[in-house]
XYZ file of C-alpha atoms in Angstrom:
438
model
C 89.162 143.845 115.658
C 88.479 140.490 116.476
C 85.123 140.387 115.000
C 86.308 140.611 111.913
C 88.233 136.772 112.143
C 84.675 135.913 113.034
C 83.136 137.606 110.074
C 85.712 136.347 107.235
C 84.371 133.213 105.452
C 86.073 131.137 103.228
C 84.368 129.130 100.651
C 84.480 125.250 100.721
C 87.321 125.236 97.984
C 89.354 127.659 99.607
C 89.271 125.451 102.379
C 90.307 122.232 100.424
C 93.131 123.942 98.733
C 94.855 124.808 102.323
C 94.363 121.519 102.895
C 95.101 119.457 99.528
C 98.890 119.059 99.954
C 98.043 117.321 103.313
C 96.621 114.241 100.578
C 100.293 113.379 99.338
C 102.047 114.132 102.813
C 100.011 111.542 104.525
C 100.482 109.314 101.735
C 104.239 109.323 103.078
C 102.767 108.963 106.334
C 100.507 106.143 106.364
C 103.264 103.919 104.251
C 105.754 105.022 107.037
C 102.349 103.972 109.811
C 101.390 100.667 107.777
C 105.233 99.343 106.836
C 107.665 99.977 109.508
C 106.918 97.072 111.587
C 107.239 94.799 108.688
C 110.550 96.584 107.410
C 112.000 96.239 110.553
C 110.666 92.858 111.308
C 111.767 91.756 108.264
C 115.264 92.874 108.762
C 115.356 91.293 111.726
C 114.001 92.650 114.218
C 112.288 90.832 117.446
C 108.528 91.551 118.493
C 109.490 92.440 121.899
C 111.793 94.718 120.502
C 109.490 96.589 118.090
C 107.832 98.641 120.015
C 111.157 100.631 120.833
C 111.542 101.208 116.442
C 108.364 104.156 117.014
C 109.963 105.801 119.748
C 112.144 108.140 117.102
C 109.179 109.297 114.647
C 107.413 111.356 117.897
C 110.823 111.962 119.390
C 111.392 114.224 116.093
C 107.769 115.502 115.797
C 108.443 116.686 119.668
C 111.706 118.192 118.295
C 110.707 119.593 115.132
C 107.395 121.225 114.951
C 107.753 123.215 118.240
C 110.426 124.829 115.978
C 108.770 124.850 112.737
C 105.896 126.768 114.607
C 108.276 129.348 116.523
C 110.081 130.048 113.152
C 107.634 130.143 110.732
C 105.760 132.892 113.226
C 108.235 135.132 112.311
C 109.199 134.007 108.873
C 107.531 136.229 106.191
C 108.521 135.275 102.349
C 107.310 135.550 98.708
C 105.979 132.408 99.696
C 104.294 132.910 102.098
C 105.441 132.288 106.505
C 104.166 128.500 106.536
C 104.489 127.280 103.079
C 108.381 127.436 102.714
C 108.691 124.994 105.291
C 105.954 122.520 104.249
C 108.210 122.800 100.481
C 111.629 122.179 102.206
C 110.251 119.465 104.601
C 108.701 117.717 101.543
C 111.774 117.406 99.184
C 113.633 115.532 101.991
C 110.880 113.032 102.447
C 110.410 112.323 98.739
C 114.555 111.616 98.585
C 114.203 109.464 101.971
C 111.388 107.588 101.068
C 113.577 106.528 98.191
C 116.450 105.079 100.488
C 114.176 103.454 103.366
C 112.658 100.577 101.683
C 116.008 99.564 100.032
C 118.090 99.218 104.100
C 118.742 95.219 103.276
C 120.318 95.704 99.662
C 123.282 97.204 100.546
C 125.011 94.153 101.407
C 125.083 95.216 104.529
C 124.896 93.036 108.213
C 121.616 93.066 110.414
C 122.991 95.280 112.540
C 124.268 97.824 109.869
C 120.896 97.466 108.160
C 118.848 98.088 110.904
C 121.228 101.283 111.681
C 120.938 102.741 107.753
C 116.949 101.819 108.469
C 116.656 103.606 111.722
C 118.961 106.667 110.387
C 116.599 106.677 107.100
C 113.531 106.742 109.395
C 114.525 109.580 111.636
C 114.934 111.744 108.122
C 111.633 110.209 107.209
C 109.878 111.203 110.132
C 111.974 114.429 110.809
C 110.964 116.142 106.930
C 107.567 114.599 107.224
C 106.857 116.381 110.699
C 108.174 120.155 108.922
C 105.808 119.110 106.025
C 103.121 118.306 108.034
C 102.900 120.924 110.613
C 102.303 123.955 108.627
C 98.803 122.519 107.273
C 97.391 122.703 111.021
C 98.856 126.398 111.358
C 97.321 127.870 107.970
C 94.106 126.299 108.780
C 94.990 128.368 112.430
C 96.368 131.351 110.432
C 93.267 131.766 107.974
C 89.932 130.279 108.577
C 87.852 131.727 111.188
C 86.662 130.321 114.374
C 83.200 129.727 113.162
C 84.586 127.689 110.213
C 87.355 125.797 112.277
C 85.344 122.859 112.867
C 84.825 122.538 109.154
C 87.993 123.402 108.226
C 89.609 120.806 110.435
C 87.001 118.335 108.905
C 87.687 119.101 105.886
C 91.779 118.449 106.492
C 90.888 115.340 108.361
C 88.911 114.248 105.387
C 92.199 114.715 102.704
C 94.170 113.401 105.565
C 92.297 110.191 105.471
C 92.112 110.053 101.477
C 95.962 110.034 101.270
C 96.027 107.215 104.289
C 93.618 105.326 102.050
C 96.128 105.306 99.040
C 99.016 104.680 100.833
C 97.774 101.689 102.784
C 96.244 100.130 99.951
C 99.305 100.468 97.680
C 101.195 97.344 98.447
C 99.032 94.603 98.093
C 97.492 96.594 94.894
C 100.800 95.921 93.831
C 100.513 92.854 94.691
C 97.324 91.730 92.710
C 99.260 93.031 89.365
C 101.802 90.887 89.621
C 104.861 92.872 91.301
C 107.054 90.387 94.172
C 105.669 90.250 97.532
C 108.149 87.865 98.734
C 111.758 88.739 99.091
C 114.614 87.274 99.931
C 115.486 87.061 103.786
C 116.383 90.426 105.093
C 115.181 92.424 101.948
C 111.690 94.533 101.874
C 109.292 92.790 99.410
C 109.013 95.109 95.965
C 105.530 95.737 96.592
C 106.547 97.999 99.509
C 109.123 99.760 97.778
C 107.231 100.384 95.267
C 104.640 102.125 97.420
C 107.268 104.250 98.657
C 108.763 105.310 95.112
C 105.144 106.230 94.344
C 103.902 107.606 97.534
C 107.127 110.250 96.689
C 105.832 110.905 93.764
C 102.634 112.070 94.575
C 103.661 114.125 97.318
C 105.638 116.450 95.809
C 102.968 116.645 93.407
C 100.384 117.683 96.077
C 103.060 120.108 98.043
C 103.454 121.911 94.760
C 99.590 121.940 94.456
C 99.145 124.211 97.230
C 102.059 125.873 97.034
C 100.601 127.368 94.033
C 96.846 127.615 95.145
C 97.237 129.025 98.567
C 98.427 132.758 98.979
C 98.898 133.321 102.842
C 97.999 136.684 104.556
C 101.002 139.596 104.402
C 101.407 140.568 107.896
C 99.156 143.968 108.363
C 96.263 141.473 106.783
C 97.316 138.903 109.149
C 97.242 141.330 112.188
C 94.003 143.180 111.053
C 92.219 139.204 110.668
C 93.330 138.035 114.345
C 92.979 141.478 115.971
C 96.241 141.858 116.661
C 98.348 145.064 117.449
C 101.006 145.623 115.193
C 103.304 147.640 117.603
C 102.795 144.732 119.614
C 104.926 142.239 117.474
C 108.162 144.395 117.492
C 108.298 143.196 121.128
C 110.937 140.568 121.834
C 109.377 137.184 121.359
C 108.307 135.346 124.607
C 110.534 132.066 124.850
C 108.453 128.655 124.353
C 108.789 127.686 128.152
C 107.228 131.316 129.049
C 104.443 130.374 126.704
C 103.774 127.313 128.046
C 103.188 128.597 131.547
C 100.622 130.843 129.765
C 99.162 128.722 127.796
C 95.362 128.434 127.771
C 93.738 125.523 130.177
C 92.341 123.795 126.862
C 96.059 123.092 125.791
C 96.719 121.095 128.965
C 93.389 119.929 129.561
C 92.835 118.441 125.313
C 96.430 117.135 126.183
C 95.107 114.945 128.324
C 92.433 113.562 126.247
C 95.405 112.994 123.971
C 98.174 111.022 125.922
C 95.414 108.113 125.799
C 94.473 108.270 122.471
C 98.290 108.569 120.719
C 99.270 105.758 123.180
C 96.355 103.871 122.138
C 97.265 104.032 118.631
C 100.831 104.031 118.461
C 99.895 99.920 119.847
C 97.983 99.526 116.931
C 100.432 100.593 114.262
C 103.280 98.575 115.843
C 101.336 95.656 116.646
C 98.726 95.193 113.728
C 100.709 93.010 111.448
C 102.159 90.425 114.265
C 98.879 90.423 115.589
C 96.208 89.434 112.440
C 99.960 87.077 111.198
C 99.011 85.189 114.669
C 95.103 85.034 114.892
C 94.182 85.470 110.922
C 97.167 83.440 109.290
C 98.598 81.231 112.334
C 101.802 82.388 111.812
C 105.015 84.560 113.903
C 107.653 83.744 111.047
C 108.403 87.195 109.632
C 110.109 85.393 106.269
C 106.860 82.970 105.195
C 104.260 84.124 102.803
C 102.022 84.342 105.587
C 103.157 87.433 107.514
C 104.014 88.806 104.644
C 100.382 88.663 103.355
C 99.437 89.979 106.455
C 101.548 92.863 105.843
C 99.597 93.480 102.910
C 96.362 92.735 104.802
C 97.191 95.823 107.429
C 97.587 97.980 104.650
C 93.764 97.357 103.746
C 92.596 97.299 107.556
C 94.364 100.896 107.918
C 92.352 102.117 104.650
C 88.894 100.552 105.871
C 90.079 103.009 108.990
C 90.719 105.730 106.730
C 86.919 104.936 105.017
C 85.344 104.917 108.444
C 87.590 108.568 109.501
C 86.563 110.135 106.179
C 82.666 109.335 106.924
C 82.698 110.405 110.175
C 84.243 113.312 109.496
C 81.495 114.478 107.890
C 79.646 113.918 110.539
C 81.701 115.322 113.300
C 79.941 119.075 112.400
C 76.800 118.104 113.098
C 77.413 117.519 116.593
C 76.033 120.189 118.535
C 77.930 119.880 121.341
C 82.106 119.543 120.238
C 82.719 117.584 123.546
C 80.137 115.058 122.791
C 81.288 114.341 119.360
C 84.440 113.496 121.106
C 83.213 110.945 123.562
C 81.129 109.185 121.482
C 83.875 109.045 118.532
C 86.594 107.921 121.452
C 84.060 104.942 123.205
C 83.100 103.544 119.164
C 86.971 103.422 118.657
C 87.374 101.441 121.979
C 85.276 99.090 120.795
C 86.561 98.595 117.529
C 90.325 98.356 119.028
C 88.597 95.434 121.781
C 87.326 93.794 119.214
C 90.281 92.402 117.323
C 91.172 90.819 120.001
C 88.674 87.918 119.481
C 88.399 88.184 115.312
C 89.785 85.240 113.740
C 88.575 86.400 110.411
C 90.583 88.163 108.068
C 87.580 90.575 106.690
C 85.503 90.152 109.694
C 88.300 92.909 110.831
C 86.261 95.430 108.420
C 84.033 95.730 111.234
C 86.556 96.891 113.737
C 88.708 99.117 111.980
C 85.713 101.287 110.282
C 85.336 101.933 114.483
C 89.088 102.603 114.690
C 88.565 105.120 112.361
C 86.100 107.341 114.003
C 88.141 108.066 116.900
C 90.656 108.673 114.447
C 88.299 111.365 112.702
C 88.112 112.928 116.220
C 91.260 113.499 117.011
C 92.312 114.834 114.042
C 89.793 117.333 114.189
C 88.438 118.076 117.440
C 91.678 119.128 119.739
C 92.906 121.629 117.197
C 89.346 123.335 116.787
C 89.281 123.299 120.938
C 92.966 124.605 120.799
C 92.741 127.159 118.182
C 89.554 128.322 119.390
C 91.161 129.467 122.487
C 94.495 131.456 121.194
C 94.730 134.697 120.179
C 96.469 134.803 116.374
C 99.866 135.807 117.722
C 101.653 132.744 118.695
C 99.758 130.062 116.500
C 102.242 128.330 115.011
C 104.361 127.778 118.118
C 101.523 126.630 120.232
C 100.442 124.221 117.480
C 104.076 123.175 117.436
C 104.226 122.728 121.221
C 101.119 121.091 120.869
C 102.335 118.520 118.886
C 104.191 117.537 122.293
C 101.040 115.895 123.232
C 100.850 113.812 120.115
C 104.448 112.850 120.378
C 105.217 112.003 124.162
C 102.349 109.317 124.994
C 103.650 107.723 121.871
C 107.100 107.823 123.667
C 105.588 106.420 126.762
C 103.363 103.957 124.745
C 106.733 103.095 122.664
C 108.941 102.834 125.522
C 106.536 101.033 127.833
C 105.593 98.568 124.996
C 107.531 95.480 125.461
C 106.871 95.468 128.912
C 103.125 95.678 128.156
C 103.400 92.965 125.861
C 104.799 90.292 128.300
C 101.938 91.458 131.091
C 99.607 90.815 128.350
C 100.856 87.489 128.025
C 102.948 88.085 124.551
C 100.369 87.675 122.073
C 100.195 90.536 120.022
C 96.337 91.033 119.640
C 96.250 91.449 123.207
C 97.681 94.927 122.657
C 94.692 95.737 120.811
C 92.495 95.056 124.319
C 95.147 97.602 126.234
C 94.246 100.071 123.427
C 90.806 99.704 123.270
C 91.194 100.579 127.730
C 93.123 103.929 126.888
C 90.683 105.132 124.653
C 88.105 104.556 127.238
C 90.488 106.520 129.590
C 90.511 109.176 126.844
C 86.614 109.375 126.920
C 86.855 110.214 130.245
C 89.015 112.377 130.029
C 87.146 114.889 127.882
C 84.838 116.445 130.904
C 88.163 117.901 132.344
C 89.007 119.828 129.032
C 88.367 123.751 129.463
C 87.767 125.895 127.084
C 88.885 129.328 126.265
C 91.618 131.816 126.523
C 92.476 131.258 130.247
């Protein structure tokens, strides 16, 4: 039965319409990637400090999609078993992404700002992670393994499209007139208007697929992953016993990605402080400086985006899946080093079209290793424990990231050097990974 998940092929649209609604949710995402820093700093917060703002988006990923996974394995609806969730998860963000950007015009004291910004932000993050997941599990649920690869590409691509639009919306904003200077302790209009936007289009996107995409009834699900349907009346196997059973690739990709999310998770909390010092001279989070380079990250993080979307087309020509990873990883490095010693504001192209091919990699490649090595019954909560090795080096990184910063000397670009090493780390990494079911 098994050859038949191998036969089934899906065109190239089918593909891109499981994948569309992923455009507007990373829209969400890559204004929540691009701005929190700057929110934060600009309510206050100190740069040492930061770091310790991004420990609650992957402490509610780790919470959240493990869940979203186990439930939606055994949720079956008129809807569908994933798309209910990626619907709910999506109507919080759009009402959250509302409230975020607005934390300093309440009236309210630092403190009680930064608390209504941090409360906003775990809502953010929280719906965004129940959105989110359930576009890795239908690509898991319906595309077979010979198509994964493009699949993934293919989602990678949209996910990159969306990060495009919502990094470049602020200082777009920006050129048509619309305030990118506030008063102290307020977000700049050009920011919340991104967000008000950024809502806008992702319900738009959710409701897209929602439409488009009619997921497999359960015999057709069985009959496409070869499973046995007397088999699912059994009792469910609890996440822990799943985990000791869970194929070497999920430990062994895991590894790969501790470096990478840790490498990363310094570059979206230490971008904007870090071109404000070498590319505008400046650490004062209230002059026009910083808040230009606010702006400015927002257009580094869509040259990344450019650079993912290209190399994502050429991730499936790779013959070899672990190459494609190695190379993508060491050309990231590079890019990350390189900041470091760029004193030019578009000089920075350079670097962050680099950035984004390990970023094309790891979107793709450890969920084609992953999915390529489970069986079709417990998808979704694999890909949702998964997601634990996105979310915990990020914790680490987070947690770890003022002290980092002072052994670096406290410049902020030197982060970008400590990044570049863990992707290197990452590279090597990759000849451990093992693939297939055991």
């Amino acid at each position: 039965k098994r050859n038949k998940m191998q036969k089934t092929k899906l065109t190239f649209w089918q593909m891109w319409n499981i994948s569309f609604g992923f455009f507007g949710v990373q829209i969400a995402y890559s204004l929540q990637s691009a701005n929190i820093s700057r929110i934060f700093a600009t309510l206050g917060a100190d740069p040492h400090d930061l770091s310790f703002f991004w420990i609650l988006p992957p402490l509610m990923g780790l919470i959240v999609q493990p869940l979203v996974g186990k439930y939606s394995d055994r949720t079956w609806t008129r809807l569908g078993r994933r798309i209910p969730y990626l619907f709910l998860g999506s109507i919080i963000a759009v009402l959250v992404m509302c409230m975020l950007p607005n934390a300093g015009n309440f009236g309210l004291a630092v403190s009680g700002a930064m608390i209504f910004g941090l409360i906003s932000l775990m809502f953010l993050d929280t719906s965004i992670n129940v959105a989110m997941q359930p576009f890795k599990m239908l690509v898991g649920d319906m595309v077979g393994e010979e198509q994964k690869t493009q699949a993934y590409s293919i989602q990678s691509f949209l996910c990159n499209a969306g990060s495009l639009v919502g990094y470049l919306f602020p200082i777009l904003f920006a050129a048509i007139g619309i305030a990118n200077v506030a008063p102290e302790g307020q977000v700049p209009d050009t920011v919340k208007y991104a967000f008000y936007i950024g809502a806008a289009i992702l319900i738009l996107c959710v409701l897209f697929t929602t439409f488009k995409v009619k997921e497999m009834p359960p015999k057709e699900y069985a009959e496409f992953h070869g499973i046995d349907p007397d088999k699912k009346e059994e009792k469910a196997p609890s996440m822990l016993k799943l985990l000791v059973n869970a194929p070497k690739a999920f430990w062994t990709v895991g590894l790969v990605q501790f470096f990478c999310w840790a490498a990363f998770l310094y570059m979206w909390t230490y971008t904007n402080g870090a071109i404000a010092e070498t590319c505008w001279g400046t650490t004062d989070v209230a002059s026009e400086g910083y808040q230009q380079a606010g702006n400015w990250v927002g257009v580094l993080f869509a040259v990344q985006a450019v650079g993912s979307m290209l190399w994502a087309l050429v991730i499936p020509k790779f013959k070899n899946v672990k190459t494609a990873y190695v190379v993508s990883l060491l050309i990231g490095a590079v890019g990350f080093a390189s900041v470091f010693f760029i004193h030019d504001q578009y000089a920075l192209f350079a670097s962050f079209l680099l950035v984004g091919v390990a970023w094309a990699a790891m979107l793709a490649i450890p969920f084609t290793l992953l999915t390529n090595s489970l069986s079709g019954e417990h998808i979704g909560t694999y890909l949702g424990l998964f997601n634990g090795t996105i979310c915990l080096p990020q914790i680490a990184a987070a947690a770890c990231g003022g002290f980092v910063l002072n052994l670096v000397g406290g410049g902020q670009a030197a982060m970008f050097l400590v990044a570049g090493g863990l992707l290197v780390l990452g590279a090597v990494a990759v000849r451990f990974i093992k693939s297939g079911r055991k």
